[in-house]
Amino acid sequence: MTLPKNRHLGYGKSAMSLSLRFILPLFVALSLISWASIGVVEKLTESWFIRDVEARAQSIGNTLELPVGLALHSDTDKEKRERLLEVFHKATQDERLFGVALCREGDHAPFARTAEFPPMVDCSGEVLGGKATGVLQYRRAPIHTSYLKLMLDAKPVTLILVHDLSFMSRRSEETRKYIFWFFAILAVVVSFITVVIAQLSWRGWVQGLRAVVRGEGLLRPFRSSGAVTPELRPLVKDLRAMMREMEAERPIHDDANVTWSPAALKEILQQDLRGEEILIVSNREPYIHNRGKDGTITAKFPASGLVSALEPVMRACSGTWVAHGSGNADREVVDKNDRVQVPPDKPSYQIRRVWLTEEEEQGYYYGFSNEGLWPLCHVAHTRPVFRSSDWEMYVKVNRKFADAVVQEARTDNPVILVQDYHFALLPRMVKEQLPNACVITFWHIPWPNPEAFGICPWREEILHGMLGSNILGFHTRFHCNNFLETVDRFMETRIDRETSTITSGGNATAVRQYPISIEWPSRWLEGQPSVAECHRLVREKLGVKADIKLGIGVDRLDYTKGILERFRAVERLLELESQWRGKFSFVQIASPSRSTIDHYKAFDAAVRDEAERINKLYGSEGYKPIHLLVEHHGPKDVFTHYRASDICFVSSLHDGMNLVAKEYVAAREDEQGVLILSQFTGAARELPEALIVNPYDTDQCAAALQMALEMSNREQRDRMRSMRNFVKEFNVYRWAGRMLVDAARMRQKSRFREKRFFGGGGQ
Ligand code: G6P
């Protein structure tokens, strides 16, 4: 686990936000407390002041008893009043005594009162509701009034003393200020102490947790360096167990629940594979640079199912694709490290080109790969040819590519996707140099049964090389089983049939089924004319009448593709159902392929002859039953043809998957068109809505053509819609994604194993 680069900043922010999260509530709480405290204190001081004033009034009353008694001994009321006022005047020298009055028994208004005495206070005491003392408001200030009963010369009189209480408000104001400042200072001091403590302990905890998370704490929880703080020590055991569980159970993408797209693939690379490096190695490169007769260099997209499938994956992964530089201008466009950025219009990954001598290409590519392994793996009844000179070149070139892969690797543990039968030895060769690499080998062609494979003179070497892979993928379960049987027959290994894993020399290889597919939506659909327009354009180009129904076949000119069988089915249809003569034509796009090999040369000639023969037989003025186009067509052009055709006929004699079938489905947004599909393709297992045929059974294929030509639009739509839904969901991103998810799972398990082994073990 890596720490973020700006870890100090991150830590500071966390501590700061923790502090703020603590300080804010503290402030609020202290404000509330100070508010409540002021109220309580005010109430308390008020009652104290009143009690104090009452005591004062009583004592003033006692003091005035004698002088008031003497004053009342005067002769006249006037004299009495004058003498009383003198006494009262002296008494009110006290700043708090606001006014004094005297009532004799029966008086309503006071007999004598000082000038300031509040007029609403009379002798009845009504103003206090009959109580002897109380607080009133006078001139917007509080006053305290006390009625004191005195007996002077056996006559009852009432002395009324009024105290000014405004000093009380002044004191309350001051108290409020003191309390406010007290709590404010308290809040600041407490917050400061909190922040300091939080920062210090957070730093310690963070360091401790980091150490635990990095695994240091797990392995050495009590080391003296202090990475794990003492408070964390009791937690380390629990953390250790939790980490192990998380590591083992961290959900790697469940491929069934993912909507597969380039973005989903990128996410897997970033999350599950933690952005690890991706390298692809294949013989065929995705862009071939050729210089044309006019001197300009163009990039050609080759006719290869492998390339069609992997190219969109690579665009999503942005890695390095190591491949044979086979174009005549390839060397002109690479940099000094033999790399070129592609796609040319919007570069997103790079090709690392490997150069081969003619001799190498002859022995490794034409010889061992395509005259030996290709027919060996395809049950197409073409004898494989094995020459030891080809084998030597095959070993040499595998080594050359392995070295290029190792050179390209920027880390010691990249994920390497090895493609196809050209590189059976490369997985082991790479693993010897990069033991931590995760090698996923995908075999794009069928794997035969042990008897068929057993005729290869270097069968053990090939199997040994392939078992250098961590994951070995085939299109179908059937091919996986054939491989397991073959290994069982020829190698000393342990095979776990339940998990489909082969262990040899401590190395485990998971043998898995990953049916390949195409990108969805296909980028070749962008800018395509409408189906009606494609219909018109293609017929116009071929010189075919508008009402003619078209069938399409798109293949490399390869004997495994069943092109001759297809033509014979067309011939049989025209023979048996004469109404289609002049009404149905079959267009065969055939890309020249491996044309220096005798078998391919012969096949090329046979295909041309057969087309010519049938055209002679059933053709007429302005009508050709078969339009054979032996030339390379770019994918966009191919898609236009798919959209223009009523039928697509895939009649491979044996095919790992066959992506033409899926491309036809992808091209038909209008949900029309019928797919006729050989039962010997991997695709037949996934697209049962197609008309499934045995290409060796000419009558059956002719009947399928007839059925397709007569199929109602509604039935076409139902079948096409269902196939489209399937291909959309099971697209090439799922294919690649599932392999990468499995690689991630494998990595996770081995990390876990290492941890258990090297220190994380005991509780
Ligand atoms: C098949 C193979 C691919 C190959 C493609 C085209 O699909 O599985 O590995 O690239 O044919 O053949 P080519 O020999 O032209 O590369």
Coordinates of N, CA and C and ligand atoms in Angstrom, one line a residue, residues 283-284 303-307 365 370 374 419-422 444-445 556 561 593-594, ligand 1:
N283 N 1.9 -12.1 -32.8 CA 2.7 -12.0 -34.0 C 2.1 -10.8 -34.9
R284 N 0.8 -10.8 -35.1 CA 0.3 -9.8 -36.0 C 0.1 -8.5 -35.3
A303 N -6.7 -8.2 -41.5 CA -7.8 -9.1 -41.3 C -7.4 -10.2 -40.3
S304 N -7.7 -10.0 -39.1 CA -7.3 -10.9 -38.0 C -8.3 -10.8 -36.9
G305 N -8.9 -11.9 -36.6 CA -9.9 -11.9 -35.4 C -9.2 -11.5 -34.2
L306 N -8.0 -11.9 -34.0 CA -7.2 -11.6 -32.8 C -7.0 -10.1 -32.7
V307 N -6.6 -9.5 -33.8 CA -6.4 -8.0 -33.8 C -7.7 -7.3 -33.6
Y365 N 7.1 -18.3 -38.7 CA 5.7 -17.9 -39.0 C 5.1 -18.9 -40.1
N370 N 2.3 -21.9 -39.1 CA 1.2 -22.0 -40.1 C 1.2 -23.3 -40.9
W374 N -0.9 -24.6 -37.0 CA -2.3 -24.3 -37.5 C -3.1 -25.5 -38.0
Q419 N -0.5 -13.9 -27.0 CA -1.5 -14.3 -27.9 C -1.1 -15.4 -28.9
D420 N -1.8 -16.5 -28.8 CA -1.9 -17.4 -29.9 C -0.7 -18.4 -30.0
Y421 N -0.9 -19.2 -31.0 CA 0.0 -20.4 -31.3 C 1.4 -20.0 -31.7
H422 N 1.6 -18.7 -32.1 CA 2.9 -18.3 -32.5 C 3.9 -18.3 -31.3
H444 N -6.0 -18.6 -29.5 CA -7.2 -18.2 -30.3 C -7.7 -19.2 -31.2
I445 N -7.0 -20.4 -31.3 CA -7.5 -21.4 -32.2 C -7.9 -22.6 -31.4
R556 N -10.4 -14.7 -44.2 CA -9.1 -14.8 -44.9 C -9.2 -15.9 -45.8
K561 N -11.7 -22.1 -43.4 CA -12.9 -21.3 -43.4 C -14.1 -21.9 -44.1
S593 N -4.0 -14.5 -47.7 CA -3.4 -14.8 -46.4 C -2.3 -15.8 -46.6
R594 N -1.2 -15.6 -45.9 CA -0.1 -16.6 -45.8 C 0.2 -17.2 -47.2
Ligands
G6P1 C1 -6.2 -16.3 -36.8 C2 -5.2 -16.4 -35.8 C3 -4.5 -15.1 -35.5 C4 -4.0 -14.5 -36.8 C5 -5.2 -14.4 -37.8 C6 -4.7 -13.9 -39.1 O1 -7.3 -15.5 -36.3 O2 -5.7 -16.9 -34.6 O3 -3.4 -15.3 -34.7 O4 -3.5 -13.2 -36.6 O5 -5.7 -15.7 -38.0 O6 -3.7 -14.6 -39.6 P1 -2.3 -14.0 -40.0 O7 -1.4 -15.2 -40.2 O8 -2.5 -13.1 -41.2 O9 -1.9 -13.2 -38.8

